[in-house]
Amino acid sequence: MEFQIIWFILWGLLWAVYFALDGFDFGAGILYPFISKNEMDKKAVIHAIGPIWNGNEVWLITAGGATFAAFPTTYAYMFSYLYTPLLIILFALIFRGVALELRGKATTDMQKKFWDFWIFTGSFIPALLFGVAFGNIFMGLKFDDSGYYGTLLSLLNPYGLLVGLLFLFTFIVHGSLWISLRVPDALAEKGMRKAKKFWYLQTVCAVLFLILTAPFTNLYDNFIKIPIWFVVPAIAVACLLFTGLCIKKNKNGKAFVFSALFVISLVFSGIIGLYPNLIPSSIDPKYSLTIFNSSSSPYTLKIMTIVVAIFVPIVLLYQAWTYKTFMYKITEKELKEESY
């Protein structure tokens, strides 16, 4: 197997893992002002994601770094063509991280409301715009050898917004399930109720995504050429249905696992459909950036593969240890004794 293909698979895997992990952080942050009716509830939600959110974002840095190192041409054009939305996402993530760290140090109601606003906004904007960005990549960006002809507003097209809403509702369901696993029982019940409501919206968006992907993109071409790949979106559909079934039966642990698997299989469905493209051109396929015309040298990719084989297992081990350490039910006594 060529190193470009190996790194295309790793690139997709890194994005899938990032969305599966930081996705529930986004969802919890979006639900934060709606599910928290008092100071104790707010502490509980922040505590639920506090020890792990920054570790989850390591995967975003890794995904971005892998794009830069493995496919530098794609990285350069991506941050040129999508500069404005990516910059908005970056600033939203910065303010969100600062808010999560400083909210517990606020001494006035105005300060608390300010940081509460950024916990919500800094979670909502990336959740939506990451989906919009990937939706437009699935469609293909309007560029040729003379440059990019789109604008920020042109990215907010119906299909892009649909994928954005699919990401948004998926992360909200994912986050509500995580909250239900970590917080005291009374608040956990609220989390499960939110999961039930938003699962229906998530499912509607998923159905529309499956239907509208055919006329708006060429993602299905690879599946038609090699039908065995249809097993991946089939897994995504099954995981979505099992998530809803487990939510209905109040099995929040199993629902969370199926939700994470849905995110991963959804991302891989898009990655399989894109191959060998990284950023397709909607003007003419000959201008598309692929894993072959935008990759680093084979020697660079070989060295990177060795580095990944050594360090990714280490990252997985310390993250597994982190989750094992902090995967416990928060008690009201603990919230009263500590500040977050």
PDB file of C-alpha atoms in Angstrom, residues 38-299:
ATOM      1  CA  ASN A  38     -28.515  26.927  39.275  1.00  0.00           C
ATOM      2  CA  GLU A  39     -24.887  27.316  40.268  1.00  0.00           C
ATOM      3  CA  MET A  40     -24.608  23.713  41.422  1.00  0.00           C
ATOM      4  CA  ASP A  41     -25.757  22.438  38.009  1.00  0.00           C
ATOM      5  CA  LYS A  42     -23.245  24.658  36.233  1.00  0.00           C
ATOM      6  CA  LYS A  43     -20.426  23.356  38.396  1.00  0.00           C
ATOM      7  CA  ALA A  44     -21.505  19.804  37.619  1.00  0.00           C
ATOM      8  CA  VAL A  45     -21.465  20.302  33.832  1.00  0.00           C
ATOM      9  CA  ILE A  46     -18.087  22.060  33.904  1.00  0.00           C
ATOM     10  CA  HIS A  47     -16.723  19.341  36.181  1.00  0.00           C
ATOM     11  CA  ALA A  48     -18.024  16.685  33.765  1.00  0.00           C
ATOM     12  CA  ILE A  49     -15.764  17.930  30.958  1.00  0.00           C
ATOM     13  CA  GLY A  50     -13.176  19.909  32.939  1.00  0.00           C
ATOM     14  CA  PRO A  51     -10.486  17.229  33.381  1.00  0.00           C
ATOM     15  CA  ILE A  52     -10.564  15.995  29.776  1.00  0.00           C
ATOM     16  CA  TRP A  53     -11.597  18.683  27.283  1.00  0.00           C
ATOM     17  CA  ASN A  54      -8.039  19.952  26.702  1.00  0.00           C
ATOM     18  CA  GLY A  55      -6.772  16.396  26.229  1.00  0.00           C
ATOM     19  CA  ASN A  56      -9.490  15.803  23.633  1.00  0.00           C
ATOM     20  CA  GLU A  57      -8.313  18.823  21.659  1.00  0.00           C
ATOM     21  CA  VAL A  58      -4.894  17.212  21.272  1.00  0.00           C
ATOM     22  CA  TRP A  59      -6.524  15.251  18.437  1.00  0.00           C
ATOM     23  CA  LEU A  60      -7.404  18.493  16.626  1.00  0.00           C
ATOM     24  CA  ILE A  61      -3.769  19.592  16.809  1.00  0.00           C
ATOM     25  CA  THR A  62      -2.716  16.139  15.618  1.00  0.00           C
ATOM     26  CA  ALA A  63      -5.199  16.173  12.723  1.00  0.00           C
ATOM     27  CA  GLY A  64      -4.049  19.647  11.687  1.00  0.00           C
ATOM     28  CA  GLY A  65      -0.411  18.666  12.076  1.00  0.00           C
ATOM     29  CA  ALA A  66      -0.915  15.515  10.027  1.00  0.00           C
ATOM     30  CA  THR A  67      -2.524  17.555   7.248  1.00  0.00           C
ATOM     31  CA  PHE A  68       0.417  19.988   7.281  1.00  0.00           C
ATOM     32  CA  ALA A  69       3.083  17.272   7.297  1.00  0.00           C
ATOM     33  CA  ALA A  70       1.496  14.681   5.009  1.00  0.00           C
ATOM     34  CA  PHE A  71      -0.413  16.913   2.592  1.00  0.00           C
ATOM     35  CA  PRO A  72       1.211  20.380   2.813  1.00  0.00           C
ATOM     36  CA  THR A  73      -0.341  21.678  -0.424  1.00  0.00           C
ATOM     37  CA  THR A  74      -3.817  20.799   0.814  1.00  0.00           C
ATOM     38  CA  TYR A  75      -3.046  22.430   4.169  1.00  0.00           C
ATOM     39  CA  ALA A  76      -1.908  25.627   2.474  1.00  0.00           C
ATOM     40  CA  TYR A  77      -4.924  25.881   0.177  1.00  0.00           C
ATOM     41  CA  MET A  78      -7.379  24.876   2.904  1.00  0.00           C
ATOM     42  CA  PHE A  79      -6.216  27.672   5.199  1.00  0.00           C
ATOM     43  CA  SER A  80      -6.317  30.053   2.262  1.00  0.00           C
ATOM     44  CA  TYR A  81      -9.724  29.128   0.854  1.00  0.00           C
ATOM     45  CA  LEU A  82     -11.396  28.576   4.251  1.00  0.00           C
ATOM     46  CA  TYR A  83      -9.389  31.186   6.154  1.00  0.00           C
ATOM     47  CA  THR A  84     -12.334  33.135   7.594  1.00  0.00           C
ATOM     48  CA  PRO A  85     -14.417  30.200   8.921  1.00  0.00           C
ATOM     49  CA  LEU A  86     -11.308  28.457  10.281  1.00  0.00           C
ATOM     50  CA  LEU A  87     -10.225  31.658  12.021  1.00  0.00           C
ATOM     51  CA  ILE A  88     -13.704  32.001  13.552  1.00  0.00           C
ATOM     52  CA  ILE A  89     -13.468  28.408  14.790  1.00  0.00           C
ATOM     53  CA  LEU A  90      -9.992  29.070  16.223  1.00  0.00           C
ATOM     54  CA  PHE A  91     -11.069  32.144  18.195  1.00  0.00           C
ATOM     55  CA  ALA A  92     -14.202  30.342  19.418  1.00  0.00           C
ATOM     56  CA  LEU A  93     -12.047  27.472  20.708  1.00  0.00           C
ATOM     57  CA  ILE A  94      -9.671  29.914  22.409  1.00  0.00           C
ATOM     58  CA  PHE A  95     -12.460  31.772  24.211  1.00  0.00           C
ATOM     59  CA  ARG A  96     -14.128  28.471  25.139  1.00  0.00           C
ATOM     60  CA  GLY A  97     -10.932  27.139  26.709  1.00  0.00           C
ATOM     61  CA  VAL A  98     -10.350  30.361  28.629  1.00  0.00           C
ATOM     62  CA  ALA A  99     -13.973  30.386  29.810  1.00  0.00           C
ATOM     63  CA  LEU A 100     -13.803  26.807  31.096  1.00  0.00           C
ATOM     64  CA  GLU A 101     -10.669  27.627  33.077  1.00  0.00           C
ATOM     65  CA  LEU A 102     -11.687  31.040  34.441  1.00  0.00           C
ATOM     66  CA  ARG A 103     -15.393  30.586  35.078  1.00  0.00           C
ATOM     67  CA  GLY A 104     -14.687  29.063  38.484  1.00  0.00           C
ATOM     68  CA  LYS A 105     -12.597  32.102  39.429  1.00  0.00           C
ATOM     69  CA  ALA A 106     -15.351  34.625  38.616  1.00  0.00           C
ATOM     70  CA  THR A 107     -16.422  36.684  41.632  1.00  0.00           C
ATOM     71  CA  THR A 108     -19.401  38.643  40.264  1.00  0.00           C
ATOM     72  CA  ASP A 109     -22.589  37.668  38.436  1.00  0.00           C
ATOM     73  CA  MET A 110     -21.515  39.729  35.412  1.00  0.00           C
ATOM     74  CA  GLN A 111     -18.219  37.849  35.151  1.00  0.00           C
ATOM     75  CA  LYS A 112     -19.991  34.507  35.460  1.00  0.00           C
ATOM     76  CA  LYS A 113     -22.505  35.436  32.754  1.00  0.00           C
ATOM     77  CA  PHE A 114     -19.655  36.549  30.479  1.00  0.00           C
ATOM     78  CA  TRP A 115     -17.834  33.233  30.809  1.00  0.00           C
ATOM     79  CA  ASP A 116     -21.133  31.295  30.570  1.00  0.00           C
ATOM     80  CA  PHE A 117     -21.775  33.029  27.244  1.00  0.00           C
ATOM     81  CA  TRP A 118     -18.413  31.932  25.881  1.00  0.00           C
ATOM     82  CA  ILE A 119     -18.755  28.354  27.105  1.00  0.00           C
ATOM     83  CA  PHE A 120     -21.933  28.160  25.015  1.00  0.00           C
ATOM     84  CA  THR A 121     -20.784  30.232  22.030  1.00  0.00           C
ATOM     85  CA  GLY A 122     -17.324  28.691  21.934  1.00  0.00           C
ATOM     86  CA  SER A 123     -18.957  25.255  21.718  1.00  0.00           C
ATOM     87  CA  PHE A 124     -21.789  26.142  19.319  1.00  0.00           C
ATOM     88  CA  ILE A 125     -19.700  27.865  16.642  1.00  0.00           C
ATOM     89  CA  PRO A 126     -17.126  25.058  16.094  1.00  0.00           C
ATOM     90  CA  ALA A 127     -19.812  22.352  16.207  1.00  0.00           C
ATOM     91  CA  LEU A 128     -21.762  24.072  13.431  1.00  0.00           C
ATOM     92  CA  LEU A 129     -18.880  25.405  11.311  1.00  0.00           C
ATOM     93  CA  PHE A 130     -16.880  22.169  11.310  1.00  0.00           C
ATOM     94  CA  GLY A 131     -19.936  20.531   9.763  1.00  0.00           C
ATOM     95  CA  VAL A 132     -20.388  23.384   7.286  1.00  0.00           C
ATOM     96  CA  ALA A 133     -16.714  23.122   6.291  1.00  0.00           C
ATOM     97  CA  PHE A 134     -16.863  19.359   5.723  1.00  0.00           C
ATOM     98  CA  GLY A 135     -20.184  19.699   3.888  1.00  0.00           C
ATOM     99  CA  ASN A 136     -18.593  22.135   1.439  1.00  0.00           C
ATOM    100  CA  ILE A 137     -15.551  19.912   1.031  1.00  0.00           C
ATOM    101  CA  PHE A 138     -17.876  17.015   0.220  1.00  0.00           C
ATOM    102  CA  MET A 139     -19.553  19.197  -2.435  1.00  0.00           C
ATOM    103  CA  GLY A 140     -16.285  20.562  -3.758  1.00  0.00           C
ATOM    104  CA  LEU A 141     -14.977  24.107  -3.477  1.00  0.00           C
ATOM    105  CA  LYS A 142     -15.163  26.560  -6.349  1.00  0.00           C
ATOM    106  CA  PHE A 143     -11.503  26.883  -7.325  1.00  0.00           C
ATOM    107  CA  ASP A 144      -9.145  26.389 -10.238  1.00  0.00           C
ATOM    108  CA  ASP A 145      -5.493  27.191 -10.919  1.00  0.00           C
ATOM    109  CA  SER A 146      -6.302  30.911 -10.651  1.00  0.00           C
ATOM    110  CA  GLY A 147      -7.648  30.679  -7.107  1.00  0.00           C
ATOM    111  CA  TYR A 148     -10.812  30.338  -5.032  1.00  0.00           C
ATOM    112  CA  TYR A 149     -14.025  32.078  -6.080  1.00  0.00           C
ATOM    113  CA  GLY A 150     -16.170  31.472  -3.024  1.00  0.00           C
ATOM    114  CA  THR A 151     -16.944  33.618   0.020  1.00  0.00           C
ATOM    115  CA  LEU A 152     -17.977  32.986   3.610  1.00  0.00           C
ATOM    116  CA  LEU A 153     -21.619  33.456   2.627  1.00  0.00           C
ATOM    117  CA  SER A 154     -21.318  31.027  -0.280  1.00  0.00           C
ATOM    118  CA  LEU A 155     -20.202  28.371   2.214  1.00  0.00           C
ATOM    119  CA  LEU A 156     -23.529  28.806   4.028  1.00  0.00           C
ATOM    120  CA  ASN A 157     -25.399  26.968   1.281  1.00  0.00           C
ATOM    121  CA  PRO A 158     -28.271  24.526   1.951  1.00  0.00           C
ATOM    122  CA  TYR A 159     -26.147  21.364   1.837  1.00  0.00           C
ATOM    123  CA  GLY A 160     -23.340  22.884   3.894  1.00  0.00           C
ATOM    124  CA  LEU A 161     -25.823  24.056   6.528  1.00  0.00           C
ATOM    125  CA  LEU A 162     -27.479  20.616   6.545  1.00  0.00           C
ATOM    126  CA  VAL A 163     -24.162  18.920   7.352  1.00  0.00           C
ATOM    127  CA  GLY A 164     -23.519  21.658   9.917  1.00  0.00           C
ATOM    128  CA  LEU A 165     -26.844  20.902  11.620  1.00  0.00           C
ATOM    129  CA  LEU A 166     -26.114  17.161  11.487  1.00  0.00           C
ATOM    130  CA  PHE A 167     -22.820  17.765  13.301  1.00  0.00           C
ATOM    131  CA  LEU A 168     -24.511  20.142  15.742  1.00  0.00           C
ATOM    132  CA  PHE A 169     -27.342  17.797  16.755  1.00  0.00           C
ATOM    133  CA  THR A 170     -24.993  14.789  16.829  1.00  0.00           C
ATOM    134  CA  PHE A 171     -22.671  16.578  19.256  1.00  0.00           C
ATOM    135  CA  ILE A 172     -25.595  17.725  21.405  1.00  0.00           C
ATOM    136  CA  VAL A 173     -26.855  14.138  21.739  1.00  0.00           C
ATOM    137  CA  HIS A 174     -23.290  12.951  22.358  1.00  0.00           C
ATOM    138  CA  GLY A 175     -22.750  15.636  24.997  1.00  0.00           C
ATOM    139  CA  SER A 176     -26.060  15.055  26.768  1.00  0.00           C
ATOM    140  CA  LEU A 177     -25.208  11.362  27.106  1.00  0.00           C
ATOM    141  CA  TRP A 178     -21.797  12.209  28.547  1.00  0.00           C
ATOM    142  CA  ILE A 179     -23.419  14.591  31.030  1.00  0.00           C
ATOM    143  CA  SER A 180     -25.849  11.873  32.099  1.00  0.00           C
ATOM    144  CA  LEU A 181     -22.911   9.583  32.867  1.00  0.00           C
ATOM    145  CA  ARG A 182     -20.988  12.068  35.017  1.00  0.00           C
ATOM    146  CA  VAL A 183     -23.363  14.332  36.937  1.00  0.00           C
ATOM    147  CA  PRO A 184     -25.702  13.704  39.914  1.00  0.00           C
ATOM    148  CA  ASP A 185     -28.895  11.788  39.159  1.00  0.00           C
ATOM    149  CA  ALA A 186     -31.318  14.732  39.025  1.00  0.00           C
ATOM    150  CA  LEU A 187     -29.225  16.532  36.413  1.00  0.00           C
ATOM    151  CA  ALA A 188     -28.466  13.262  34.635  1.00  0.00           C
ATOM    152  CA  GLU A 189     -32.195  12.777  34.030  1.00  0.00           C
ATOM    153  CA  LYS A 190     -32.311  16.189  32.356  1.00  0.00           C
ATOM    154  CA  GLY A 191     -29.422  15.096  30.150  1.00  0.00           C
ATOM    155  CA  MET A 192     -31.280  11.979  29.052  1.00  0.00           C
ATOM    156  CA  ARG A 193     -34.396  14.011  28.268  1.00  0.00           C
ATOM    157  CA  LYS A 194     -32.333  16.332  26.085  1.00  0.00           C
ATOM    158  CA  ALA A 195     -30.775  13.320  24.366  1.00  0.00           C
ATOM    159  CA  LYS A 196     -34.216  11.927  23.531  1.00  0.00           C
ATOM    160  CA  LYS A 197     -35.399  15.225  22.027  1.00  0.00           C
ATOM    161  CA  PHE A 198     -32.307  15.972  19.979  1.00  0.00           C
ATOM    162  CA  TRP A 199     -31.926  12.385  18.748  1.00  0.00           C
ATOM    163  CA  TYR A 200     -35.038  12.905  16.603  1.00  0.00           C
ATOM    164  CA  LEU A 201     -33.547  16.078  15.077  1.00  0.00           C
ATOM    165  CA  GLN A 202     -30.258  14.262  14.546  1.00  0.00           C
ATOM    166  CA  THR A 203     -32.053  11.409  12.787  1.00  0.00           C
ATOM    167  CA  VAL A 204     -33.991  13.761  10.492  1.00  0.00           C
ATOM    168  CA  CYS A 205     -30.735  15.493   9.496  1.00  0.00           C
ATOM    169  CA  ALA A 206     -29.023  12.117   8.958  1.00  0.00           C
ATOM    170  CA  VAL A 207     -31.826  10.945   6.633  1.00  0.00           C
ATOM    171  CA  LEU A 208     -31.706  14.217   4.668  1.00  0.00           C
ATOM    172  CA  PHE A 209     -27.915  13.918   4.484  1.00  0.00           C
ATOM    173  CA  LEU A 210     -28.163  10.422   2.986  1.00  0.00           C
ATOM    174  CA  ILE A 211     -30.758  11.580   0.456  1.00  0.00           C
ATOM    175  CA  LEU A 212     -29.255  14.926  -0.586  1.00  0.00           C
ATOM    176  CA  THR A 213     -25.673  13.673  -0.782  1.00  0.00           C
ATOM    177  CA  ALA A 214     -26.520  12.030  -4.113  1.00  0.00           C
ATOM    178  CA  PRO A 215     -27.561  15.190  -6.033  1.00  0.00           C
ATOM    179  CA  PHE A 216     -25.164  17.594  -4.272  1.00  0.00           C
ATOM    180  CA  THR A 217     -21.937  15.552  -4.207  1.00  0.00           C
ATOM    181  CA  ASN A 218     -20.068  12.685  -5.842  1.00  0.00           C
ATOM    182  CA  LEU A 219     -19.503  10.831  -2.567  1.00  0.00           C
ATOM    183  CA  TYR A 220     -21.545   7.817  -3.643  1.00  0.00           C
ATOM    184  CA  ASP A 221     -19.379   7.161  -6.730  1.00  0.00           C
ATOM    185  CA  ASN A 222     -16.753   5.199  -4.777  1.00  0.00           C
ATOM    186  CA  PHE A 223     -19.456   3.168  -3.031  1.00  0.00           C
ATOM    187  CA  ILE A 224     -21.060   2.284  -6.346  1.00  0.00           C
ATOM    188  CA  LYS A 225     -17.692   1.228  -7.774  1.00  0.00           C
ATOM    189  CA  ILE A 226     -16.914  -0.939  -4.732  1.00  0.00           C
ATOM    190  CA  PRO A 227     -20.270  -1.855  -3.112  1.00  0.00           C
ATOM    191  CA  ILE A 228     -18.626  -3.536  -0.105  1.00  0.00           C
ATOM    192  CA  TRP A 229     -17.882  -0.034   1.212  1.00  0.00           C
ATOM    193  CA  PHE A 230     -21.610   0.472   1.775  1.00  0.00           C
ATOM    194  CA  VAL A 231     -21.050  -1.477   4.995  1.00  0.00           C
ATOM    195  CA  VAL A 232     -19.545   1.691   6.568  1.00  0.00           C
ATOM    196  CA  PRO A 233     -22.609   3.958   6.172  1.00  0.00           C
ATOM    197  CA  ALA A 234     -24.730   0.921   7.091  1.00  0.00           C
ATOM    198  CA  ILE A 235     -22.808   0.719  10.379  1.00  0.00           C
ATOM    199  CA  ALA A 236     -23.437   4.440  10.884  1.00  0.00           C
ATOM    200  CA  VAL A 237     -27.190   3.958  10.393  1.00  0.00           C
ATOM    201  CA  ALA A 238     -27.226   0.975  12.755  1.00  0.00           C
ATOM    202  CA  CYS A 239     -25.289   2.896  15.424  1.00  0.00           C
ATOM    203  CA  LEU A 240     -27.697   5.823  15.150  1.00  0.00           C
ATOM    204  CA  LEU A 241     -30.692   3.523  15.607  1.00  0.00           C
ATOM    205  CA  PHE A 242     -29.084   1.685  18.514  1.00  0.00           C
ATOM    206  CA  THR A 243     -28.265   5.033  20.128  1.00  0.00           C
ATOM    207  CA  GLY A 244     -31.941   5.956  20.024  1.00  0.00           C
ATOM    208  CA  LEU A 245     -33.007   2.533  21.315  1.00  0.00           C
ATOM    209  CA  CYS A 246     -30.584   2.704  24.249  1.00  0.00           C
ATOM    210  CA  ILE A 247     -31.699   6.257  25.054  1.00  0.00           C
ATOM    211  CA  LYS A 248     -35.306   5.076  25.110  1.00  0.00           C
ATOM    212  CA  LYS A 249     -34.348   2.300  27.536  1.00  0.00           C
ATOM    213  CA  ASN A 250     -32.260   4.742  29.664  1.00  0.00           C
ATOM    214  CA  LYS A 251     -29.069   2.769  29.013  1.00  0.00           C
ATOM    215  CA  ASN A 252     -26.905   5.869  28.806  1.00  0.00           C
ATOM    216  CA  GLY A 253     -23.552   4.058  28.847  1.00  0.00           C
ATOM    217  CA  LYS A 254     -24.376   1.909  25.818  1.00  0.00           C
ATOM    218  CA  ALA A 255     -26.028   4.877  24.110  1.00  0.00           C
ATOM    219  CA  PHE A 256     -22.825   6.900  24.512  1.00  0.00           C
ATOM    220  CA  VAL A 257     -20.719   4.120  22.973  1.00  0.00           C
ATOM    221  CA  PHE A 258     -23.061   3.780  19.989  1.00  0.00           C
ATOM    222  CA  SER A 259     -23.099   7.563  19.615  1.00  0.00           C
ATOM    223  CA  ALA A 260     -19.291   7.632  19.451  1.00  0.00           C
ATOM    224  CA  LEU A 261     -19.305   4.799  16.893  1.00  0.00           C
ATOM    225  CA  PHE A 262     -21.862   6.723  14.839  1.00  0.00           C
ATOM    226  CA  VAL A 263     -19.565   9.754  14.726  1.00  0.00           C
ATOM    227  CA  ILE A 264     -16.581   7.642  13.659  1.00  0.00           C
ATOM    228  CA  SER A 265     -18.480   5.695  10.977  1.00  0.00           C
ATOM    229  CA  LEU A 266     -20.121   8.897   9.675  1.00  0.00           C
ATOM    230  CA  VAL A 267     -16.731  10.570   9.225  1.00  0.00           C
ATOM    231  CA  PHE A 268     -15.296   7.494   7.518  1.00  0.00           C
ATOM    232  CA  SER A 269     -18.296   7.345   5.178  1.00  0.00           C
ATOM    233  CA  GLY A 270     -17.355  10.836   4.009  1.00  0.00           C
ATOM    234  CA  ILE A 271     -13.653   9.961   3.788  1.00  0.00           C
ATOM    235  CA  ILE A 272     -14.347   6.893   1.641  1.00  0.00           C
ATOM    236  CA  GLY A 273     -16.547   8.987  -0.629  1.00  0.00           C
ATOM    237  CA  LEU A 274     -13.847  11.647  -1.024  1.00  0.00           C
ATOM    238  CA  TYR A 275     -10.997   9.284  -1.990  1.00  0.00           C
ATOM    239  CA  PRO A 276      -8.598  10.091  -3.571  1.00  0.00           C
ATOM    240  CA  ASN A 277      -9.591  13.748  -3.158  1.00  0.00           C
ATOM    241  CA  LEU A 278      -8.827  15.901  -0.154  1.00  0.00           C
ATOM    242  CA  ILE A 279     -10.421  19.061  -1.536  1.00  0.00           C
ATOM    243  CA  PRO A 280     -12.414  18.459  -4.733  1.00  0.00           C
ATOM    244  CA  SER A 281     -12.880  21.292  -7.222  1.00  0.00           C
ATOM    245  CA  SER A 282     -16.477  21.955  -8.238  1.00  0.00           C
ATOM    246  CA  ILE A 283     -15.247  23.741 -11.391  1.00  0.00           C
ATOM    247  CA  ASP A 284     -13.264  20.871 -12.895  1.00  0.00           C
ATOM    248  CA  PRO A 285     -11.944  17.647 -11.288  1.00  0.00           C
ATOM    249  CA  LYS A 286      -8.512  18.270 -12.828  1.00  0.00           C
ATOM    250  CA  TYR A 287      -8.003  21.103 -10.321  1.00  0.00           C
ATOM    251  CA  SER A 288      -8.868  18.931  -7.308  1.00  0.00           C
ATOM    252  CA  LEU A 289      -6.301  18.458  -4.560  1.00  0.00           C
ATOM    253  CA  THR A 290      -5.745  14.733  -4.099  1.00  0.00           C
ATOM    254  CA  ILE A 291      -3.605  12.582  -1.866  1.00  0.00           C
ATOM    255  CA  PHE A 292      -1.250  12.100  -4.818  1.00  0.00           C
ATOM    256  CA  ASN A 293      -0.759  15.649  -6.124  1.00  0.00           C
ATOM    257  CA  SER A 294      -0.573  17.372  -2.732  1.00  0.00           C
ATOM    258  CA  SER A 295       1.406  14.956  -0.567  1.00  0.00           C
ATOM    259  CA  SER A 296       4.883  15.150   0.908  1.00  0.00           C
ATOM    260  CA  SER A 297       7.684  12.999  -0.476  1.00  0.00           C
ATOM    261  CA  PRO A 298       7.541   9.213   0.106  1.00  0.00           C
ATOM    262  CA  TYR A 299      10.576   9.488   2.406  1.00  0.00           C
TER     263      TYR A 299
END
